[in-house]
């Protein structure tokens, strides 16, 4: 049963037939792992906490810099020099004091990453480099944990949901390399803030769909490309790479045999 406080606070969500009281209870019992507390993580985490997600784990090893404030809107000038996970935790706690926010202020080793992924209902990949994305993808695939991945650079954004319990193909099938061949960091290529917010909000929206109802309404394994200049979307389906070392068991087994 929802308490009177919870019913009043979340009544706008409860009024939606797709959520209702049961969906709200599911949100209140939700556990989300947010990896990366930059612009994507800022936007997504704020809406997750506002919606009532009870357990939120924030992962990042960086501190707030003045150049972050242009797009990482959960931070303030008074947060400069503070660990991003701590600054974001404070904002989430002030937004919803009943949220249980835990922080990890470092890059996790493979074993810890896999454990954190296994404990979560789903993972939001809000990181800014391909190496981390590949590691998160592998941990999610091995534990069959849904992965919601987002990225943004310049005026463009990307968003994709992987449901590893029901479909084939993974992030490595889409981007089969550990490092992008071209420079893609915000510090080098620039970024317009609202594009980051748009993608981060979509990540939160997909998470709320899954946790409240147990399934995604958004199409999974479909890469959504956003053009912030023209405000257009393009959808591309992702198919399994038959040579993928992550999601193709035959390839993985062959690689393990070769290593012996």
PDB file of C-alpha atoms in Angstrom:
ATOM      1  CA  UNK A   1       0.000   0.000   0.000  1.00  0.00           C
ATOM      2  CA  UNK A   2       1.122   3.524  -0.751  1.00  0.00           C
ATOM      3  CA  UNK A   3       1.195   5.926   2.174  1.00  0.00           C
ATOM      4  CA  UNK A   4      -0.897   9.096   2.023  1.00  0.00           C
ATOM      5  CA  UNK A   5       2.299  11.094   1.522  1.00  0.00           C
ATOM      6  CA  UNK A   6       3.387   8.900  -1.375  1.00  0.00           C
ATOM      7  CA  UNK A   7      -0.037   8.980  -3.013  1.00  0.00           C
ATOM      8  CA  UNK A   8      -0.151  12.778  -2.938  1.00  0.00           C
ATOM      9  CA  UNK A   9       3.442  13.236  -4.043  1.00  0.00           C
ATOM     10  CA  UNK A  10       3.236  10.871  -7.016  1.00  0.00           C
ATOM     11  CA  UNK A  11      -0.436  11.326  -7.938  1.00  0.00           C
ATOM     12  CA  UNK A  12       0.378  12.737 -11.413  1.00  0.00           C
ATOM     13  CA  UNK A  13       2.192   9.481 -12.242  1.00  0.00           C
ATOM     14  CA  UNK A  14      -0.346   7.257 -10.516  1.00  0.00           C
ATOM     15  CA  UNK A  15      -3.079   8.844 -12.644  1.00  0.00           C
ATOM     16  CA  UNK A  16      -1.483   7.360 -15.748  1.00  0.00           C
ATOM     17  CA  UNK A  17      -3.130   3.998 -16.583  1.00  0.00           C
ATOM     18  CA  UNK A  18       0.264   2.599 -17.604  1.00  0.00           C
ATOM     19  CA  UNK A  19       1.569   3.178 -14.065  1.00  0.00           C
ATOM     20  CA  UNK A  20      -1.194   3.277 -11.459  1.00  0.00           C
ATOM     21  CA  UNK A  21      -0.573   2.344  -7.825  1.00  0.00           C
ATOM     22  CA  UNK A  22       1.204  -0.911  -8.612  1.00  0.00           C
ATOM     23  CA  UNK A  23       3.560   0.791 -11.028  1.00  0.00           C
ATOM     24  CA  UNK A  24       4.354   3.432  -8.440  1.00  0.00           C
ATOM     25  CA  UNK A  25       5.085   0.743  -5.857  1.00  0.00           C
ATOM     26  CA  UNK A  26       7.457  -0.816  -8.366  1.00  0.00           C
ATOM     27  CA  UNK A  27       9.223   2.519  -8.789  1.00  0.00           C
ATOM     28  CA  UNK A  28       9.515   2.929  -5.035  1.00  0.00           C
ATOM     29  CA  UNK A  29      11.211  -0.478  -4.915  1.00  0.00           C
ATOM     30  CA  UNK A  30      13.426   0.263  -7.936  1.00  0.00           C
ATOM     31  CA  UNK A  31      17.220   0.033  -7.989  1.00  0.00           C
ATOM     32  CA  UNK A  32      19.094   1.867 -10.749  1.00  0.00           C
ATOM     33  CA  UNK A  33      22.836   2.019 -11.401  1.00  0.00           C
ATOM     34  CA  UNK A  34      23.899   5.299 -13.052  1.00  0.00           C
ATOM     35  CA  UNK A  35      27.438   5.107 -14.422  1.00  0.00           C
ATOM     36  CA  UNK A  36      28.708   8.580 -15.250  1.00  0.00           C
ATOM     37  CA  UNK A  37      27.558  11.763 -13.504  1.00  0.00           C
ATOM     38  CA  UNK A  38      28.127  14.304 -16.269  1.00  0.00           C
ATOM     39  CA  UNK A  39      25.403  15.902 -18.359  1.00  0.00           C
ATOM     40  CA  UNK A  40      23.583  12.653 -19.124  1.00  0.00           C
ATOM     41  CA  UNK A  41      23.779  11.397 -15.562  1.00  0.00           C
ATOM     42  CA  UNK A  42      22.672  14.771 -14.173  1.00  0.00           C
ATOM     43  CA  UNK A  43      19.489  14.855 -16.222  1.00  0.00           C
ATOM     44  CA  UNK A  44      18.631  11.181 -15.794  1.00  0.00           C
ATOM     45  CA  UNK A  45      19.307  10.980 -12.059  1.00  0.00           C
ATOM     46  CA  UNK A  46      17.176  14.031 -11.259  1.00  0.00           C
ATOM     47  CA  UNK A  47      14.118  12.510 -12.932  1.00  0.00           C
ATOM     48  CA  UNK A  48      14.756   9.089 -11.420  1.00  0.00           C
ATOM     49  CA  UNK A  49      14.823  10.541  -7.913  1.00  0.00           C
ATOM     50  CA  UNK A  50      11.825  12.776  -8.605  1.00  0.00           C
ATOM     51  CA  UNK A  51       9.789   9.784  -9.805  1.00  0.00           C
ATOM     52  CA  UNK A  52      10.372   7.896  -6.556  1.00  0.00           C
ATOM     53  CA  UNK A  53      13.098   5.407  -7.487  1.00  0.00           C
ATOM     54  CA  UNK A  54      14.201   4.268  -4.048  1.00  0.00           C
ATOM     55  CA  UNK A  55      17.777   3.067  -4.659  1.00  0.00           C
ATOM     56  CA  UNK A  56      20.117   5.014  -6.930  1.00  0.00           C
ATOM     57  CA  UNK A  57      23.814   4.201  -7.185  1.00  0.00           C
ATOM     58  CA  UNK A  58      25.999   6.947  -8.701  1.00  0.00           C
ATOM     59  CA  UNK A  59      29.402   6.097 -10.184  1.00  0.00           C
ATOM     60  CA  UNK A  60      32.017   8.647 -11.298  1.00  0.00           C
ATOM     61  CA  UNK A  61      35.641   9.431 -10.453  1.00  0.00           C
ATOM     62  CA  UNK A  62      35.644  13.100 -11.529  1.00  0.00           C
ATOM     63  CA  UNK A  63      35.199  16.422  -9.737  1.00  0.00           C
ATOM     64  CA  UNK A  64      33.024  19.377 -10.730  1.00  0.00           C
ATOM     65  CA  UNK A  65      34.810  21.853 -12.999  1.00  0.00           C
ATOM     66  CA  UNK A  66      33.590  25.268 -14.125  1.00  0.00           C
ATOM     67  CA  UNK A  67      33.347  24.046 -17.726  1.00  0.00           C
ATOM     68  CA  UNK A  68      30.806  21.417 -16.598  1.00  0.00           C
ATOM     69  CA  UNK A  69      28.217  23.975 -15.502  1.00  0.00           C
ATOM     70  CA  UNK A  70      27.179  24.786 -19.077  1.00  0.00           C
ATOM     71  CA  UNK A  71      25.383  21.429 -19.388  1.00  0.00           C
ATOM     72  CA  UNK A  72      25.593  19.540 -16.087  1.00  0.00           C
ATOM     73  CA  UNK A  73      22.684  21.416 -14.583  1.00  0.00           C
ATOM     74  CA  UNK A  74      22.471  19.613 -11.250  1.00  0.00           C
ATOM     75  CA  UNK A  75      25.732  21.287 -10.199  1.00  0.00           C
ATOM     76  CA  UNK A  76      26.234  24.815  -8.869  1.00  0.00           C
ATOM     77  CA  UNK A  77      29.222  27.148  -8.664  1.00  0.00           C
ATOM     78  CA  UNK A  78      29.501  26.248  -4.981  1.00  0.00           C
ATOM     79  CA  UNK A  79      30.152  22.618  -6.049  1.00  0.00           C
ATOM     80  CA  UNK A  80      33.387  23.439  -7.900  1.00  0.00           C
ATOM     81  CA  UNK A  81      36.135  21.033  -6.828  1.00  0.00           C
ATOM     82  CA  UNK A  82      33.638  18.649  -5.212  1.00  0.00           C
ATOM     83  CA  UNK A  83      33.380  15.033  -6.323  1.00  0.00           C
ATOM     84  CA  UNK A  84      30.570  14.790  -8.859  1.00  0.00           C
ATOM     85  CA  UNK A  85      28.953  11.849  -7.091  1.00  0.00           C
ATOM     86  CA  UNK A  86      28.804  13.801  -3.822  1.00  0.00           C
ATOM     87  CA  UNK A  87      27.443  16.970  -5.420  1.00  0.00           C
ATOM     88  CA  UNK A  88      24.799  15.018  -7.338  1.00  0.00           C
ATOM     89  CA  UNK A  89      23.852  12.959  -4.273  1.00  0.00           C
ATOM     90  CA  UNK A  90      23.198  16.184  -2.358  1.00  0.00           C
ATOM     91  CA  UNK A  91      20.913  17.474  -5.099  1.00  0.00           C
ATOM     92  CA  UNK A  92      18.983  14.212  -5.282  1.00  0.00           C
ATOM     93  CA  UNK A  93      18.593  14.086  -1.499  1.00  0.00           C
ATOM     94  CA  UNK A  94      17.219  17.630  -1.457  1.00  0.00           C
ATOM     95  CA  UNK A  95      14.830  16.755  -4.293  1.00  0.00           C
ATOM     96  CA  UNK A  96      13.590  13.557  -2.650  1.00  0.00           C
ATOM     97  CA  UNK A  97      14.703  12.874   0.894  1.00  0.00           C
ATOM     98  CA  UNK A  98      13.359   9.316   0.757  1.00  0.00           C
ATOM     99  CA  UNK A  99      15.723   8.269  -2.013  1.00  0.00           C
ATOM    100  CA  UNK A 100      18.598   6.062  -0.904  1.00  0.00           C
ATOM    101  CA  UNK A 101      21.569   7.324  -2.886  1.00  0.00           C
ATOM    102  CA  UNK A 102      24.878   5.486  -2.718  1.00  0.00           C
ATOM    103  CA  UNK A 103      28.056   6.778  -4.358  1.00  0.00           C
ATOM    104  CA  UNK A 104      31.141   5.148  -5.861  1.00  0.00           C
ATOM    105  CA  UNK A 105      33.846   7.752  -6.447  1.00  0.00           C
ATOM    106  CA  UNK A 106      36.176   5.674  -8.621  1.00  0.00           C
ATOM    107  CA  UNK A 107      36.378   3.561 -11.739  1.00  0.00           C
ATOM    108  CA  UNK A 108      35.275   0.108 -10.717  1.00  0.00           C
ATOM    109  CA  UNK A 109      37.283  -3.029 -11.318  1.00  0.00           C
ATOM    110  CA  UNK A 110      35.603  -5.699 -13.430  1.00  0.00           C
ATOM    111  CA  UNK A 111      34.496  -7.771 -10.433  1.00  0.00           C
ATOM    112  CA  UNK A 112      32.899  -4.832  -8.618  1.00  0.00           C
ATOM    113  CA  UNK A 113      31.266  -3.564 -11.802  1.00  0.00           C
ATOM    114  CA  UNK A 114      29.688  -6.952 -12.434  1.00  0.00           C
ATOM    115  CA  UNK A 115      28.414  -7.136  -8.840  1.00  0.00           C
ATOM    116  CA  UNK A 116      26.862  -3.662  -8.979  1.00  0.00           C
ATOM    117  CA  UNK A 117      25.239  -4.448 -12.323  1.00  0.00           C
ATOM    118  CA  UNK A 118      23.856  -7.724 -10.970  1.00  0.00           C
ATOM    119  CA  UNK A 119      22.260  -5.951  -7.985  1.00  0.00           C
ATOM    120  CA  UNK A 120      20.509  -3.318 -10.112  1.00  0.00           C
ATOM    121  CA  UNK A 121      17.189  -3.586 -11.944  1.00  0.00           C
ATOM    122  CA  UNK A 122      18.818  -1.851 -14.886  1.00  0.00           C
ATOM    123  CA  UNK A 123      21.867   0.233 -15.810  1.00  0.00           C
ATOM    124  CA  UNK A 124      22.136   3.700 -17.309  1.00  0.00           C
ATOM    125  CA  UNK A 125      25.400   4.107 -19.194  1.00  0.00           C
ATOM    126  CA  UNK A 126      26.109   7.836 -19.084  1.00  0.00           C
ATOM    127  CA  UNK A 127      29.863   7.556 -19.594  1.00  0.00           C
ATOM    128  CA  UNK A 128      31.878   9.528 -22.137  1.00  0.00           C
ATOM    129  CA  UNK A 129      34.341   6.986 -23.545  1.00  0.00           C
ATOM    130  CA  UNK A 130      34.118   3.777 -25.550  1.00  0.00           C
ATOM    131  CA  UNK A 131      36.318   1.713 -23.239  1.00  0.00           C
ATOM    132  CA  UNK A 132      33.943   2.229 -20.312  1.00  0.00           C
ATOM    133  CA  UNK A 133      30.888   1.604 -22.488  1.00  0.00           C
ATOM    134  CA  UNK A 134      32.291  -1.704 -23.669  1.00  0.00           C
ATOM    135  CA  UNK A 135      33.009  -2.774 -20.088  1.00  0.00           C
ATOM    136  CA  UNK A 136      29.511  -1.827 -18.956  1.00  0.00           C
ATOM    137  CA  UNK A 137      27.994  -3.627 -21.940  1.00  0.00           C
ATOM    138  CA  UNK A 138      29.885  -6.814 -21.176  1.00  0.00           C
ATOM    139  CA  UNK A 139      28.822  -6.750 -17.517  1.00  0.00           C
ATOM    140  CA  UNK A 140      25.181  -6.150 -18.463  1.00  0.00           C
ATOM    141  CA  UNK A 141      25.150  -8.883 -21.078  1.00  0.00           C
ATOM    142  CA  UNK A 142      26.749 -11.449 -18.775  1.00  0.00           C
ATOM    143  CA  UNK A 143      24.198 -10.755 -16.019  1.00  0.00           C
ATOM    144  CA  UNK A 144      21.240 -10.238 -18.430  1.00  0.00           C
ATOM    145  CA  UNK A 145      20.649  -6.784 -16.938  1.00  0.00           C
ATOM    146  CA  UNK A 146      18.881  -4.245 -19.183  1.00  0.00           C
ATOM    147  CA  UNK A 147      21.187  -1.501 -20.455  1.00  0.00           C
ATOM    148  CA  UNK A 148      20.106   2.022 -21.420  1.00  0.00           C
ATOM    149  CA  UNK A 149      22.949   3.769 -23.227  1.00  0.00           C
ATOM    150  CA  UNK A 150      23.211   7.415 -24.221  1.00  0.00           C
ATOM    151  CA  UNK A 151      25.827   9.731 -25.684  1.00  0.00           C
ATOM    152  CA  UNK A 152      26.028  13.240 -27.102  1.00  0.00           C
ATOM    153  CA  UNK A 153      28.555  15.412 -28.900  1.00  0.00           C
ATOM    154  CA  UNK A 154      28.197  18.708 -30.709  1.00  0.00           C
ATOM    155  CA  UNK A 155      24.559  19.007 -31.795  1.00  0.00           C
ATOM    156  CA  UNK A 156      23.962  15.262 -32.017  1.00  0.00           C
ATOM    157  CA  UNK A 157      22.829  12.613 -29.581  1.00  0.00           C
ATOM    158  CA  UNK A 158      22.438   8.832 -29.538  1.00  0.00           C
ATOM    159  CA  UNK A 159      20.136   6.669 -27.464  1.00  0.00           C
ATOM    160  CA  UNK A 160      19.603   2.906 -27.382  1.00  0.00           C
ATOM    161  CA  UNK A 161      18.042   0.310 -25.074  1.00  0.00           C
ATOM    162  CA  UNK A 162      19.301  -3.267 -24.863  1.00  0.00           C
ATOM    163  CA  UNK A 163      17.066  -5.937 -23.340  1.00  0.00           C
ATOM    164  CA  UNK A 164      19.489  -8.814 -22.945  1.00  0.00           C
ATOM    165  CA  UNK A 165      16.844 -11.207 -21.664  1.00  0.00           C
ATOM    166  CA  UNK A 166      14.795 -11.230 -24.850  1.00  0.00           C
ATOM    167  CA  UNK A 167      16.900 -10.196 -27.855  1.00  0.00           C
ATOM    168  CA  UNK A 168      20.237 -10.876 -29.502  1.00  0.00           C
ATOM    169  CA  UNK A 169      22.882  -8.294 -30.261  1.00  0.00           C
ATOM    170  CA  UNK A 170      24.710  -5.905 -27.935  1.00  0.00           C
ATOM    171  CA  UNK A 171      26.569  -2.588 -27.801  1.00  0.00           C
ATOM    172  CA  UNK A 172      29.733  -4.273 -29.075  1.00  0.00           C
ATOM    173  CA  UNK A 173      27.844  -5.380 -32.190  1.00  0.00           C
ATOM    174  CA  UNK A 174      27.020  -1.741 -32.841  1.00  0.00           C
ATOM    175  CA  UNK A 175      30.489  -0.352 -32.072  1.00  0.00           C
ATOM    176  CA  UNK A 176      33.020  -3.225 -32.338  1.00  0.00           C
ATOM    177  CA  UNK A 177      36.015  -1.285 -31.049  1.00  0.00           C
ATOM    178  CA  UNK A 178      37.332  -0.161 -27.672  1.00  0.00           C
ATOM    179  CA  UNK A 179      38.331   3.367 -28.728  1.00  0.00           C
ATOM    180  CA  UNK A 180      36.747   5.667 -31.262  1.00  0.00           C
ATOM    181  CA  UNK A 181      39.120   6.349 -34.179  1.00  0.00           C
ATOM    182  CA  UNK A 182      38.342  10.069 -34.005  1.00  0.00           C
ATOM    183  CA  UNK A 183      38.337  12.558 -31.150  1.00  0.00           C
ATOM    184  CA  UNK A 184      34.892  12.686 -29.576  1.00  0.00           C
ATOM    185  CA  UNK A 185      35.367  14.389 -26.219  1.00  0.00           C
ATOM    186  CA  UNK A 186      33.327  17.474 -25.371  1.00  0.00           C
ATOM    187  CA  UNK A 187      36.511  19.401 -24.546  1.00  0.00           C
ATOM    188  CA  UNK A 188      37.719  18.959 -28.126  1.00  0.00           C
ATOM    189  CA  UNK A 189      34.545  18.842 -30.206  1.00  0.00           C
ATOM    190  CA  UNK A 190      32.148  20.987 -28.165  1.00  0.00           C
ATOM    191  CA  UNK A 191      28.633  20.232 -26.982  1.00  0.00           C
ATOM    192  CA  UNK A 192      25.336  22.101 -26.754  1.00  0.00           C
ATOM    193  CA  UNK A 193      23.768  21.575 -23.334  1.00  0.00           C
ATOM    194  CA  UNK A 194      20.112  20.825 -24.188  1.00  0.00           C
ATOM    195  CA  UNK A 195      21.129  17.902 -26.424  1.00  0.00           C
ATOM    196  CA  UNK A 196      22.728  16.214 -23.412  1.00  0.00           C
ATOM    197  CA  UNK A 197      19.605  16.902 -21.361  1.00  0.00           C
ATOM    198  CA  UNK A 198      17.384  15.469 -24.095  1.00  0.00           C
ATOM    199  CA  UNK A 199      19.282  12.171 -24.207  1.00  0.00           C
ATOM    200  CA  UNK A 200      19.569  11.919 -20.415  1.00  0.00           C
ATOM    201  CA  UNK A 201      15.833  12.494 -20.037  1.00  0.00           C
ATOM    202  CA  UNK A 202      15.135   9.725 -22.556  1.00  0.00           C
ATOM    203  CA  UNK A 203      17.325   7.374 -20.543  1.00  0.00           C
ATOM    204  CA  UNK A 204      15.300   8.155 -17.430  1.00  0.00           C
ATOM    205  CA  UNK A 205      12.031   7.730 -19.333  1.00  0.00           C
ATOM    206  CA  UNK A 206      13.024   4.290 -20.592  1.00  0.00           C
ATOM    207  CA  UNK A 207      14.068   3.300 -17.066  1.00  0.00           C
ATOM    208  CA  UNK A 208      10.711   4.354 -15.639  1.00  0.00           C
ATOM    209  CA  UNK A 209       8.899   2.348 -18.316  1.00  0.00           C
ATOM    210  CA  UNK A 210      10.763  -0.825 -17.465  1.00  0.00           C
ATOM    211  CA  UNK A 211      10.685  -0.562 -13.691  1.00  0.00           C
ATOM    212  CA  UNK A 212       7.040   0.497 -13.398  1.00  0.00           C
ATOM    213  CA  UNK A 213       5.619  -2.172 -15.728  1.00  0.00           C
ATOM    214  CA  UNK A 214       8.354  -4.784 -16.123  1.00  0.00           C
ATOM    215  CA  UNK A 215       8.796  -4.081 -19.820  1.00  0.00           C
ATOM    216  CA  UNK A 216       9.948  -1.375 -22.214  1.00  0.00           C
ATOM    217  CA  UNK A 217       7.445   0.460 -24.389  1.00  0.00           C
ATOM    218  CA  UNK A 218      10.268   1.970 -26.427  1.00  0.00           C
ATOM    219  CA  UNK A 219      11.681  -0.276 -29.151  1.00  0.00           C
ATOM    220  CA  UNK A 220      14.781  -2.081 -27.909  1.00  0.00           C
ATOM    221  CA  UNK A 221      17.948  -2.766 -29.907  1.00  0.00           C
ATOM    222  CA  UNK A 222      17.103   0.268 -32.034  1.00  0.00           C
ATOM    223  CA  UNK A 223      19.657   3.083 -32.268  1.00  0.00           C
ATOM    224  CA  UNK A 224      17.966   6.473 -32.132  1.00  0.00           C
ATOM    225  CA  UNK A 225      19.998   9.332 -33.630  1.00  0.00           C
ATOM    226  CA  UNK A 226      19.041  12.891 -32.675  1.00  0.00           C
ATOM    227  CA  UNK A 227      19.985  15.966 -34.715  1.00  0.00           C
ATOM    228  CA  UNK A 228      19.695  18.956 -32.396  1.00  0.00           C
ATOM    229  CA  UNK A 229      20.022  21.497 -35.192  1.00  0.00           C
ATOM    230  CA  UNK A 230      17.039  20.272 -37.160  1.00  0.00           C
ATOM    231  CA  UNK A 231      15.423  18.426 -34.239  1.00  0.00           C
ATOM    232  CA  UNK A 232      15.053  15.294 -36.334  1.00  0.00           C
ATOM    233  CA  UNK A 233      15.272  11.646 -35.304  1.00  0.00           C
ATOM    234  CA  UNK A 234      16.570   8.659 -37.256  1.00  0.00           C
ATOM    235  CA  UNK A 235      16.060   5.040 -36.168  1.00  0.00           C
ATOM    236  CA  UNK A 236      18.417   2.180 -37.055  1.00  0.00           C
ATOM    237  CA  UNK A 237      17.897  -1.448 -36.028  1.00  0.00           C
ATOM    238  CA  UNK A 238      20.840  -3.293 -34.475  1.00  0.00           C
ATOM    239  CA  UNK A 239      21.458  -6.904 -35.437  1.00  0.00           C
ATOM    240  CA  UNK A 240      23.821  -9.371 -33.848  1.00  0.00           C
ATOM    241  CA  UNK A 241      27.375  -9.465 -35.160  1.00  0.00           C
ATOM    242  CA  UNK A 242      28.116 -13.146 -35.799  1.00  0.00           C
ATOM    243  CA  UNK A 243      31.725 -12.472 -34.784  1.00  0.00           C
ATOM    244  CA  UNK A 244      30.922 -10.527 -31.609  1.00  0.00           C
ATOM    245  CA  UNK A 245      33.070 -11.789 -28.709  1.00  0.00           C
ATOM    246  CA  UNK A 246      30.535 -10.540 -26.146  1.00  0.00           C
ATOM    247  CA  UNK A 247      27.105 -11.843 -27.167  1.00  0.00           C
ATOM    248  CA  UNK A 248      27.961 -14.698 -29.549  1.00  0.00           C
ATOM    249  CA  UNK A 249      28.694 -17.665 -27.310  1.00  0.00           C
ATOM    250  CA  UNK A 250      30.404 -19.678 -30.058  1.00  0.00           C
ATOM    251  CA  UNK A 251      32.933 -16.887 -30.660  1.00  0.00           C
ATOM    252  CA  UNK A 252      33.496 -16.465 -26.923  1.00  0.00           C
ATOM    253  CA  UNK A 253      34.079 -20.201 -26.451  1.00  0.00           C
ATOM    254  CA  UNK A 254      36.558 -20.272 -29.340  1.00  0.00           C
ATOM    255  CA  UNK A 255      38.509 -17.358 -27.870  1.00  0.00           C
ATOM    256  CA  UNK A 256      38.630 -19.045 -24.470  1.00  0.00           C
ATOM    257  CA  UNK A 257      39.897 -22.280 -26.039  1.00  0.00           C
ATOM    258  CA  UNK A 258      42.610 -20.393 -27.929  1.00  0.00           C
ATOM    259  CA  UNK A 259      43.753 -18.755 -24.693  1.00  0.00           C
ATOM    260  CA  UNK A 260      44.243 -22.124 -22.974  1.00  0.00           C
TER     261      UNK A 260
END
